Amino acid sequence: MALALPALRRPSVIPGFGLTLGFTILYLSLVVLIPLSGVVWRTADLGWAEFLRLATDERTLAALKVSFGCAFAAAALNVVFGALVAWVLVRYRFPGRPLLDAAVDLPFALPTAVAGIALTALYAPDGWIGGPLAALGLKIAWTPLGIVVALVFVGLPFVVRTVQPVMEEIEREIEEASATLGASRARTVFRVLAPSLSPALLTGFALAFARGVGEYGSVIFIAGNLPYRSEIAPLLIVIRLEEFNYAAATAIAAVMLAISFAMLLAINSLQAWSRRRYGHG
Amino acid sequence: MEVRIEAVAKDFDRHPALHEIDLAIASGELAALVGPSGSGKTTLLRLIAGLETPGRGRILFGEEDASRLSVQARRVGFVFQHYALFRHMTVLENVGFGLSARPRALRPARAEIDRRARELLELVQLGGLEKRYPPQLSGGQRQRVALARALAIEPRVLLLDEPFGALDAQVRRDLRRWLRELHDRTGHTTVFVTHDQEEALELADRVVVMSQGRIEQAATPDEVYDRPATAFVHGFIGESSRLPVRVEGGEVFLDDRPTGLRADWEGPAELFFRPHQALVGDGAGGLAGMVTGGRRIAGVRRVELELGAAHRRVEVDLPLAQSCAPGTLLAFRPTAFRLYPLAGEGRPADRAPARQLAHG
Ligand SMILES: Nc1ncnc2c1ncn2[C@@H]1O[C@H](COP(=O)(O)OP(=O)(O)OP(=O)(O)O)[C@@H](O)[C@H]1O
Ligand SMILES: [Mg+2]
């Protein structure tokens, strides 16, 4: 290429940069960019005013709020409890550990509808868990809480499986060093262990969050799908499609795309910062 | 602070790692733990630090029973073999960690912590590297950061597990001398593990030789080298050759032939001598062996000999100038040797005490 790109042409010990970059761009275009640009394209057809009207429709806004809010809450819960599960799997040897380890992956493998039906049966007011909770006045199925439950379920392996290998890298000696220096257990966890895990925790959060925003199958059973209250955006898109209201469906899709992309971008840069600060490669 | 280990034993899943051990380390002493891999050195160090709990026995810091104290409360400086630095903290934060972890009432102000950490970094000759992160340091520098971090808590005892294990020979030698100086200056009671016996002999006030979860000997370097308490110590510390002999009427026999050596002993024994403690050449008398090879070791030529029909191998030192071709017969006589009971005489030879130092 006659056109010199100094930043990209830094000599490297690993050959084939040009070829692999070219392939990556082509592949991403085919698999990700072209389908997504379809959404943008269709939206552009609508015209700005029409798009705004559809996107700020009250029911749409409510659905978006439910989708992103629940996904965020579920991902946050998963970070805390996923880290705990990973910790137990990494640090302790106990009978049944291989079973527990395998069980973590179940949400990956299970058809989401199966998960949805199972969770609904459990958390319905007459279910095993839902029953006692209903007696306490806490309704889970057919409320946003139910959505969070479903999203915690599908998002858990993302956190556990991203954090686990990084935890395995932390030598026990690091903890012991902290203890011999006089640090309490809590101080060791929050000042020594957590910071070195933060890039992995952020990645796990991003993955669980992204999965939660896009989740459909397991949610629609437990959510009850009451408009304005427990209706998620992906479901609203399907509803609009069934009404042959392609314009509205596209508008919602475009908004979801924009928000998701912005959030992932933000998380990515936070992660890069945290890796510079805490990771060092 | 004096450290006393009283009848301490430790099992891992019923497999004994340490049999009953007694050891007293005087205040300000620099003691070295040496022994083969798996002999229990790390286990002993971790017991002192409180990172393992003893199955039996007590560990005393001065008059205080440390076995009752948590790791945090023991105030031991532990330097891990792989440093165990906190990689997300700068060098300065690493060194200051122990001070900032103190309970609020005892914690110095931020500026004071930084000042002391800087002071310690000067002490370990790392001034100017405060802002670096551990992965940006060389092995020797990380080692010294780990040491400074351990010193920051004003430890009652300083414990180092193979502090120079991962470093190259030159750096080891420098750090060794430097650690000795640092110890002389700060006067911490220090125990360090090493698998390098040369390091132990050069650096320590006292060498503790361990084998299979037992202490074979704990004495000054001279004592351990010149008067090994057991056959194991003789074989482990320094170079030595061994020959199975028997003593009758005060005379030492090898394969039923007199060796010209005399000893106050009766019956079978194992004879140990060092390569440099042998008179070699015509007229040396006593023993003779066929030269099978030789190599130069610093200022001497070390020759391997095979003795008798059983092809027993021994090594003796010759002056560099003196050459000797393989196949020639060489006469020699140990000028100093020690006898130990033979293995299989009711008790293992490696454990029974030496009874005799004789001069031939
Ligand atoms: N956590 C543990 N669980 C089970 N066995 C252990 C454990 N730690 C040590 N051991 C056993 O205890 C014995 C002593 O081990 P230790 O680590 O103290 O040896 P060492 O003298 O430090 O050896 P090296 O020179 O190789 O470091 C060994 O047989 C070892 O296998
Ligand atoms: Mg060890």
XYZ file of C-alpha atoms and ligand atoms in Angstrom:
673
model
C 0.000 0.000 0.000
C 1.394 3.356 -0.977
C -0.589 5.101 1.690
C 1.551 4.920 4.827
C -0.223 4.589 8.144
C 2.530 5.158 10.673
C 0.445 4.237 13.685
C -0.620 0.940 12.156
C 2.720 0.072 10.599
C 4.721 -0.228 13.746
C 7.149 -3.102 13.285
C 6.022 -6.106 15.270
C 7.455 -9.517 15.982
C 4.144 -11.078 15.080
C 3.729 -11.042 11.300
C 0.536 -10.773 9.296
C -0.960 -7.710 10.937
C -2.287 -6.337 7.653
C -3.880 -9.610 6.643
C -5.507 -10.296 9.975
C -6.807 -6.740 10.331
C -8.321 -6.965 6.862
C -9.971 -10.250 7.698
C -11.265 -8.978 11.025
C -12.891 -5.959 9.421
C -14.459 -8.030 6.661
C -15.736 -10.642 9.098
C -17.146 -8.114 11.549
C -18.839 -6.339 8.651
C -20.544 -9.479 7.426
C -21.588 -10.801 10.786
C -22.260 -7.685 12.811
C -22.118 -4.370 11.003
C -24.228 -5.082 7.912
C -27.219 -6.555 9.778
C -27.070 -3.735 12.296
C -26.759 -1.064 9.664
C -29.971 -2.557 8.247
C -31.688 -1.380 11.401
C -30.231 2.091 11.063
C -31.169 2.135 7.403
C -34.790 1.266 8.044
C -34.909 3.865 10.788
C -33.553 6.482 8.452
C -36.497 5.739 6.142
C -38.839 6.847 8.874
C -37.667 10.420 9.009
C -36.552 12.117 12.188
C -39.892 13.399 13.458
C -41.643 10.092 12.958
C -38.746 8.246 14.611
C -38.853 10.514 17.638
C -42.599 10.064 17.974
C -42.298 6.269 17.886
C -39.238 6.138 20.138
C -40.695 8.353 22.834
C -43.998 6.550 22.866
C -44.900 6.002 26.500
C -45.192 2.229 26.259
C -41.859 2.020 24.429
C -40.122 4.128 27.052
C -41.558 1.983 29.836
C -40.402 -1.200 28.103
C -36.905 0.183 27.573
C -36.735 1.194 31.201
C -37.792 -2.268 32.327
C -35.307 -3.951 29.995
C -32.257 -1.895 30.876
C -33.133 -1.468 34.533
C -33.678 -5.158 35.165
C -30.604 -6.132 33.158
C -28.520 -3.694 35.163
C -29.847 -4.914 38.502
C -29.383 -8.548 37.528
C -25.837 -7.964 36.295
C -24.961 -6.136 39.506
C -26.346 -8.990 41.616
C -24.475 -11.470 39.464
C -21.195 -9.656 39.989
C -21.528 -10.025 43.748
C -22.841 -13.569 43.902
C -20.996 -14.788 40.812
C -17.732 -13.669 42.399
C -18.680 -15.587 45.539
C -19.501 -18.738 43.584
C -16.257 -18.451 41.621
C -14.340 -17.976 44.867
C -15.820 -21.093 46.402
C -15.064 -23.090 43.260
C -11.484 -21.853 43.088
C -10.484 -21.945 46.715
C -12.251 -24.900 48.276
C -12.225 -28.604 47.612
C -15.367 -30.333 48.810
C -17.497 -33.296 47.806
C -19.851 -32.328 45.015
C -17.647 -29.557 43.727
C -17.507 -30.975 40.169
C -21.308 -31.087 40.187
C -21.555 -27.468 41.309
C -18.972 -26.501 38.729
C -20.994 -28.152 35.975
C -24.242 -26.651 37.262
C -22.865 -23.153 36.728
C -22.916 -23.767 32.982
C -26.510 -25.007 32.904
C -27.979 -21.584 32.060
C -25.706 -21.565 28.987
C -26.976 -24.893 27.778
C -30.632 -24.893 28.790
C -33.133 -23.692 26.176
C -34.218 -20.374 27.606
C -37.893 -21.271 27.399
C -37.282 -24.253 29.672
C -35.587 -21.981 32.178
C -38.475 -19.538 31.929
C -41.105 -22.184 32.566
C -39.150 -23.715 35.448
C -38.564 -20.358 37.103
C -42.192 -19.364 36.677
C -43.352 -22.598 38.294
C -40.987 -21.952 41.216
C -41.770 -18.293 41.742
C -45.495 -18.250 40.937
C -47.675 -17.424 43.966
C -48.434 -21.148 44.328
C -44.827 -22.270 43.629
C -42.243 -23.627 46.069
C -40.453 -20.346 46.504
C -43.143 -17.973 45.331
C -45.642 -19.356 47.857
C -43.755 -18.520 51.070
C -42.648 -15.193 49.603
C -46.225 -14.336 48.639
C -47.222 -15.018 52.239
C -44.646 -12.387 53.215
C -46.254 -10.023 50.751
C -43.491 -10.272 48.136
C -44.677 -10.976 44.634
C -42.015 -12.144 42.210
C -43.612 -13.753 39.198
C -45.389 -11.309 36.875
C -43.493 -8.321 38.258
C -40.154 -6.726 37.272
C -38.657 -8.695 40.188
C -39.402 -11.866 38.259
C -37.544 -10.457 35.271
C -34.529 -9.800 37.482
C -34.699 -13.377 38.786
C -34.708 -14.759 35.249
C -31.854 -12.493 34.188
C -29.770 -13.417 37.228
C -30.244 -17.018 36.210
C -29.113 -16.601 32.601
C -26.326 -14.149 33.428
C -24.615 -16.057 36.249
C -22.251 -18.195 34.154
C -20.956 -15.112 32.348
C -19.638 -13.651 35.574
C -18.421 -16.909 37.092
C -16.604 -18.028 33.973
C -14.859 -14.695 33.403
C -13.795 -14.233 37.024
C -12.797 -17.822 37.781
C -9.602 -18.038 35.695
C -8.385 -14.698 37.001
C -8.999 -15.841 40.566
C -7.062 -19.003 39.914
C -4.111 -16.822 38.990
C -4.086 -15.124 42.384
C -1.693 -17.076 44.519
C -2.683 -17.983 48.007
C 0.566 -16.344 49.098
C -0.880 -12.942 48.233
C -3.577 -13.409 50.855
C -1.092 -14.815 53.321
C 1.243 -11.889 52.769
C -1.611 -9.521 53.482
C -2.450 -11.384 56.696
C 1.139 -11.431 57.966
C 1.253 -7.680 57.391
C -1.617 -7.376 59.825
C -4.531 -6.850 57.436
C -7.917 -8.124 58.566
C -9.886 -10.515 56.377
C -12.128 -7.706 55.115
C -9.179 -5.508 54.270
C -7.537 -8.359 52.390
C -10.687 -8.954 50.370
C -11.406 -5.320 49.523
C -7.925 -3.844 49.247
C -5.913 -6.743 47.901
C -8.137 -9.266 46.139
C -10.964 -7.170 44.719
C -8.749 -4.635 42.920
C -6.888 -7.309 41.038
C -10.233 -8.821 40.078
C -11.897 -5.598 39.003
C -11.123 -5.866 35.270
C -12.558 -9.379 35.211
C -15.557 -8.313 37.302
C -16.266 -5.487 34.868
C -16.035 -7.838 31.904
C -18.377 -10.251 33.634
C -20.764 -7.414 34.369
C -20.734 -6.240 30.757
C -21.400 -9.732 29.429
C -24.194 -10.447 31.911
C -25.725 -7.041 31.254
C -25.607 -7.446 27.481
C -27.121 -10.885 27.753
C -29.833 -9.512 30.051
C -30.807 -6.727 27.679
C -31.190 -9.137 24.804
C -32.823 -11.977 26.759
C -36.272 -12.978 25.588
C -37.143 -16.629 26.033
C -36.772 -17.040 29.767
C -38.228 -13.642 30.619
C -41.548 -13.637 28.817
C -42.894 -16.515 30.900
C -42.107 -15.108 34.313
C -42.638 -11.428 33.473
C -46.380 -11.569 32.980
C -45.807 -8.941 30.267
C -48.090 -6.230 31.613
C -47.658 -3.175 29.400
C -46.001 -0.251 31.225
C -45.019 -2.515 34.090
C -43.347 -5.785 33.228
C -43.073 -5.713 29.473
C -39.550 -5.908 28.075
C -38.426 -4.093 24.946
C -37.624 -7.231 22.878
C -41.167 -8.450 23.512
C -42.591 -5.105 22.457
C -40.652 -5.396 19.213
C -42.231 -8.790 18.574
C -45.672 -7.405 19.385
C -45.193 -4.519 16.944
C -44.005 -6.954 14.293
C -47.068 -9.090 14.770
C -49.165 -5.971 14.294
C -47.230 -5.424 11.015
C -46.101 -2.142 12.552
C -42.580 -2.434 11.159
C -41.808 1.236 11.677
C -42.361 1.082 15.439
C -40.458 -2.180 15.733
C -37.488 -0.692 13.932
C -37.545 2.432 16.050
C -37.404 0.450 19.297
C -34.642 -1.723 17.870
C -32.620 1.339 16.914
C -32.948 2.857 20.376
C -31.896 -0.417 22.014
C -28.967 -0.652 19.660
C -27.817 2.867 20.468
C -28.128 2.476 24.252
C -26.464 -0.938 24.304
C -23.605 0.259 22.165
C -23.055 3.343 24.306
C -23.093 1.338 27.519
C -20.730 -1.328 26.240
C -18.406 1.370 24.981
C -18.445 3.006 28.401
C -17.823 -0.290 30.174
C -15.016 -1.104 27.777
C -13.190 2.118 28.457
C -13.740 1.719 32.188
C -12.264 -1.736 31.843
C -9.256 -0.471 29.927
C -8.690 2.131 32.607
C -9.028 -0.421 35.360
C -6.678 -2.798 33.599
C -4.091 -0.050 33.312
C -4.574 0.809 36.944
C -4.856 -2.653 38.457
C -4.010 -5.250 35.878
C -0.673 -4.592 34.220
C -1.196 -7.145 31.514
C 12.783 -11.393 70.117
C 13.675 -14.925 71.127
C 11.745 -17.661 69.366
C 11.336 -21.059 70.962
C 9.816 -24.045 69.286
C 8.846 -26.701 71.790
C 7.953 -30.227 70.705
C 6.113 -28.966 67.642
C 4.750 -31.562 65.235
C 2.695 -31.158 62.090
C 0.822 -33.703 59.980
C -0.798 -33.176 56.621
C -3.611 -35.695 56.227
C -1.915 -38.035 58.697
C 1.291 -37.791 56.716
C 3.865 -36.317 59.100
C 5.622 -33.263 57.687
C 7.367 -32.452 60.964
C 8.105 -34.856 63.810
C 8.544 -33.358 67.249
C 10.879 -30.444 66.785
C 12.676 -28.404 69.411
C 14.570 -25.314 68.455
C 15.449 -22.069 70.145
C 16.496 -19.059 68.112
C 18.206 -16.395 70.150
C 17.212 -12.768 69.945
C 18.994 -11.090 67.053
C 20.234 -14.356 65.648
C 20.394 -15.086 61.914
C 19.500 -18.751 61.476
C 19.455 -20.731 58.253
C 17.231 -23.736 57.606
C 18.750 -26.148 55.115
C 17.756 -29.594 53.986
C 16.623 -31.548 50.979
C 13.360 -30.814 49.215
C 10.380 -31.919 51.293
C 12.294 -31.988 54.570
C 9.851 -29.565 56.197
C 11.678 -26.231 56.035
C 8.790 -24.249 54.622
C 6.386 -25.988 56.977
C 8.466 -24.951 59.982
C 8.655 -21.365 58.759
C 4.905 -21.237 58.153
C 4.263 -22.625 61.622
C 6.315 -19.829 63.162
C 4.378 -17.291 61.115
C 1.035 -18.804 62.077
C 0.146 -19.673 58.495
C -0.156 -23.305 59.636
C -1.349 -24.518 63.005
C 0.815 -27.082 64.782
C -0.658 -30.481 65.560
C 1.180 -30.536 68.875
C 3.609 -28.338 70.769
C 4.081 -24.663 71.404
C 5.792 -21.757 69.736
C 6.962 -19.005 72.055
C 7.907 -15.462 71.142
C 9.878 -14.425 74.197
C 7.604 -15.472 77.037
C 4.417 -15.145 75.010
C 2.734 -18.251 73.622
C 2.435 -17.330 69.960
C 0.325 -20.386 69.167
C -2.606 -18.478 70.638
C -2.081 -15.439 68.435
C -3.606 -14.976 65.002
C -1.345 -14.429 62.012
C -2.185 -10.728 62.106
C -1.311 -10.363 65.767
C 2.002 -12.190 65.600
C 3.781 -9.405 63.788
C 6.169 -11.573 61.801
C 7.744 -10.282 58.634
C 7.361 -13.025 56.033
C 9.164 -12.826 52.720
C 7.723 -15.351 50.299
C 9.772 -17.223 47.781
C 7.852 -15.649 44.912
C 7.651 -12.301 46.697
C 3.816 -12.159 46.720
C 3.824 -8.425 46.008
C 0.508 -6.685 45.427
C 0.696 -5.996 41.729
C -1.969 -3.312 41.624
C -0.109 -1.200 44.186
C 2.948 0.903 43.611
C 6.172 -0.012 45.328
C 5.504 2.698 47.907
C 1.961 1.439 48.574
C 3.258 -2.102 48.907
C 5.790 -1.097 51.529
C 3.269 1.081 53.355
C 0.540 -1.582 53.337
C 1.365 -3.019 56.738
C 1.269 0.376 58.430
C -2.007 1.418 56.814
C -3.534 -1.923 57.841
C -3.043 -1.139 61.509
C -6.084 -0.457 63.650
C -7.086 3.199 63.496
C -5.710 4.061 66.935
C -2.229 2.812 66.079
C -2.162 3.895 62.456
C 0.266 6.671 61.585
C -0.942 9.528 59.372
C -0.760 9.086 55.602
C 2.280 11.351 55.281
C 4.064 9.521 58.067
C 3.381 6.153 56.434
C 4.804 7.437 53.149
C 7.822 8.867 54.904
C 8.612 5.600 56.621
C 8.051 3.589 53.455
C 10.472 5.899 51.633
C 13.000 5.452 54.404
C 12.769 1.670 54.098
C 13.129 1.850 50.332
C 16.323 3.828 50.885
C 17.452 1.137 53.301
C 16.974 -1.586 50.698
C 18.604 0.676 48.106
C 15.520 1.210 45.991
C 15.131 4.959 46.394
C 13.550 6.492 43.294
C 11.435 3.483 42.373
C 8.464 4.410 44.606
C 6.065 4.997 41.736
C 6.786 1.754 39.884
C 4.510 -1.262 39.926
C 5.942 -4.676 40.852
C 5.810 -6.097 37.302
C 8.104 -3.245 36.264
C 10.905 -4.409 38.558
C 13.673 -6.971 38.201
C 13.670 -10.096 40.343
C 16.264 -8.760 42.746
C 14.401 -5.483 43.119
C 11.111 -7.267 43.821
C 12.865 -9.328 46.451
C 14.043 -6.184 48.177
C 10.593 -4.578 47.982
C 9.183 -7.691 49.652
C 11.817 -7.369 52.345
C 11.117 -3.669 52.885
C 7.398 -4.433 53.106
C 8.068 -7.064 55.758
C 10.361 -4.731 57.699
C 7.759 -1.951 57.696
C 5.643 -3.596 60.368
C 8.603 -3.613 62.749
C 8.421 -7.386 62.923
C 9.333 -9.333 66.010
C 10.744 -12.052 63.795
C 11.764 -11.930 60.165
C 11.138 -15.090 58.131
C 12.423 -15.574 54.614
C 11.569 -18.587 52.450
C 14.327 -19.152 49.913
C 14.795 -15.420 49.534
C 17.269 -15.727 46.694
C 15.919 -18.900 45.150
C 14.777 -17.388 41.879
C 17.788 -15.168 41.266
C 20.946 -15.742 39.273
C 24.243 -16.570 40.953
C 25.801 -13.095 40.772
C 22.734 -11.312 42.159
C 22.475 -13.940 44.875
C 26.012 -13.310 46.025
C 25.468 -9.553 46.162
C 22.142 -9.815 47.965
C 23.571 -12.328 50.399
C 26.307 -9.974 51.537
C 23.842 -7.131 51.612
C 21.360 -9.109 53.730
C 24.111 -9.909 56.224
C 24.955 -6.204 56.516
C 21.308 -5.283 56.823
C 20.856 -7.846 59.567
C 23.864 -6.565 61.448
C 22.435 -3.063 61.196
C 18.807 -3.769 62.129
C 19.352 -6.757 64.418
C 16.099 -8.582 63.651
C 15.780 -12.162 64.780
C 15.825 -13.795 61.366
C 15.171 -17.279 60.040
C 15.732 -17.986 56.380
C 15.293 -21.094 54.297
C 17.781 -21.963 51.620
C 18.658 -25.018 49.620
C 22.090 -23.555 48.961
C 24.345 -24.830 51.750
C 27.107 -22.457 50.750
C 24.694 -19.604 51.346
C 23.793 -21.011 54.756
C 27.404 -21.483 55.816
C 28.440 -18.034 54.686
C 25.502 -16.041 55.945
C 24.106 -17.607 59.090
C 25.063 -17.450 62.748
C 23.532 -20.851 63.064
C 22.710 -23.544 60.554
C 19.756 -25.824 61.157
C 19.990 -28.966 59.043
C 16.694 -30.744 58.473
C 15.828 -34.080 56.943
C 12.499 -35.885 56.690
C 10.751 -33.624 59.162
C 13.479 -33.762 61.799
C 16.287 -31.481 62.849
C 19.571 -33.325 62.320
C 21.771 -30.634 63.775
C 21.493 -27.008 64.791
C 24.889 -25.420 65.325
C 27.352 -22.818 64.090
C 28.535 -23.153 60.487
C 31.978 -24.292 61.681
C 30.501 -26.914 63.946
C 28.164 -28.239 61.275
C 30.943 -28.440 58.729
C 33.735 -29.751 60.977
C 31.748 -31.920 63.347
C 28.600 -33.105 61.583
C 26.338 -34.713 64.139
C 25.046 -37.420 61.842
C 26.050 -39.195 58.664
C 23.261 -37.333 56.931
C 24.697 -33.951 57.864
C 28.156 -35.029 56.784
C 26.842 -36.092 53.426
C 24.598 -33.071 52.984
C 26.885 -30.238 54.035
C 30.012 -29.918 51.952
C 31.627 -32.539 49.769
C 32.267 -35.930 51.258
C 33.172 -39.487 50.379
C 31.932 -42.487 52.317
C 33.346 -45.971 52.758
C 31.883 -48.919 54.671
C 34.573 -50.149 57.061
C 34.949 -52.265 60.179
C 37.052 -51.560 63.227
C 38.800 -54.318 65.155
C 41.147 -53.694 67.997
C 41.225 -50.022 67.159
C 42.324 -50.630 63.587
C 40.162 -49.688 60.572
C 39.660 -52.365 57.910
C 38.218 -51.914 54.421
C 37.186 -55.181 52.760
C 39.181 -57.053 55.403
C 42.365 -55.225 54.506
C 43.992 -52.878 56.996
C 43.911 -49.223 56.039
C 46.528 -47.980 58.439
C 43.894 -45.777 60.133
C 43.151 -46.087 63.815
C 39.926 -45.294 65.617
C 38.319 -45.668 68.998
C 35.427 -47.829 67.800
C 34.380 -51.432 67.574
C 32.507 -53.168 64.765
C 31.143 -51.992 61.411
C 30.905 -48.302 60.632
C 30.644 -45.807 57.830
C 33.728 -43.703 57.309
C 33.368 -40.140 55.990
C 36.076 -37.795 54.851
C 36.264 -34.667 52.747
C 38.161 -34.548 49.431
C 40.531 -31.883 50.695
C 41.289 -33.830 53.865
C 43.388 -36.490 52.181
C 47.072 -36.978 51.699
C 47.625 -38.250 48.159
C 50.564 -39.814 46.376
C 53.307 -42.395 46.773
C 54.018 -43.159 50.365
C 50.676 -41.795 51.550
C 49.946 -45.417 52.275
C 46.777 -46.949 53.603
C 44.250 -46.848 50.778
C 44.610 -47.029 47.025
C 42.203 -46.618 44.133
C 42.081 -46.599 40.352
C 41.682 -43.152 38.796
C 38.460 -43.057 36.735
C 38.240 -39.354 36.040
C 38.876 -35.897 37.303
C 37.759 -32.327 36.983
C 39.039 -28.963 37.914
C 37.259 -27.220 40.761
C 38.499 -23.668 41.209
C 42.087 -24.035 42.498
C 42.316 -27.803 42.806
C 41.968 -30.924 40.717
C 39.344 -33.285 42.081
C 40.014 -36.904 41.187
C 37.529 -39.750 41.257
C 38.851 -43.095 42.415
C 37.420 -46.595 42.461
C 38.373 -48.809 45.351
C 38.497 -52.605 45.511
C 36.377 -55.197 43.814
C 33.176 -53.423 44.867
C 34.196 -50.332 42.850
C 33.525 -47.955 45.714
C 33.820 -44.382 44.568
C 35.634 -41.694 46.499
C 36.949 -38.270 45.597
C 40.206 -36.653 46.656
C 41.786 -33.300 45.807
C 45.170 -32.915 44.121
C 47.185 -29.793 43.374
C 46.396 -28.498 39.887
C 49.972 -29.088 38.700
C 49.790 -32.780 39.493
C 48.227 -34.680 36.602
C 47.059 -38.234 36.773
C 45.804 -40.247 33.854
C 42.736 -42.447 34.163
C 43.736 -46.009 34.869
C 46.651 -45.236 37.158
C 46.679 -46.443 40.720
C 46.718 -43.715 43.356
C 47.521 -44.153 47.050
C 45.865 -41.860 49.600
C 45.101 -41.521 53.283
C 42.409 -39.351 54.890
C 44.021 -36.908 57.297
C 40.763 -36.459 59.146
C 37.684 -38.633 59.073
C 34.590 -39.440 61.042
C 32.861 -42.719 61.714
C 29.110 -43.203 61.941
C 27.115 -46.313 62.751
C 26.163 -48.262 59.658
C 22.593 -48.275 58.396
C 20.593 -51.342 59.416
C 22.254 -51.662 62.817
C 18.995 -51.343 64.666
C 18.714 -47.639 63.982
C 19.237 -45.735 60.772
C 22.789 -44.500 60.473
C 21.656 -41.113 59.278
C 20.037 -40.506 62.614
C 22.487 -41.938 65.109
C 25.113 -39.661 66.589
C 28.728 -39.772 65.493
C 30.907 -41.313 68.099
C 34.317 -40.711 66.781
C 36.577 -38.173 65.212
C 39.910 -39.731 64.573
C 43.158 -38.726 62.980
C 45.036 -41.311 60.970
N -0.399 -28.113 52.315
C 0.147 -29.341 52.338
N -0.636 -30.434 52.224
C -0.098 -31.679 52.271
N 1.198 -31.930 52.400
C 2.043 -30.892 52.521
C 1.558 -29.547 52.488
N 2.615 -28.716 52.621
C 3.697 -29.504 52.720
N 3.368 -30.807 52.668
C 4.283 -31.954 52.785
O 5.078 -31.756 53.911
C 6.424 -32.103 53.665
C 7.340 -30.913 53.954
O 7.085 -29.905 53.010
P 7.831 -28.514 52.991
O 7.158 -27.642 51.985
O 7.918 -27.990 54.371
O 9.273 -28.919 52.475
P 10.519 -27.985 52.173
O 11.607 -28.453 53.064
O 10.149 -26.562 52.236
O 10.881 -28.409 50.690
P 11.412 -27.476 49.474
O 12.880 -27.339 49.675
O 11.100 -28.308 48.272
O 10.670 -26.197 49.506
C 6.479 -32.581 52.230
O 6.447 -33.976 52.233
C 5.239 -32.018 51.611
O 4.770 -32.865 50.612
Mg 9.956 -24.966 50.786
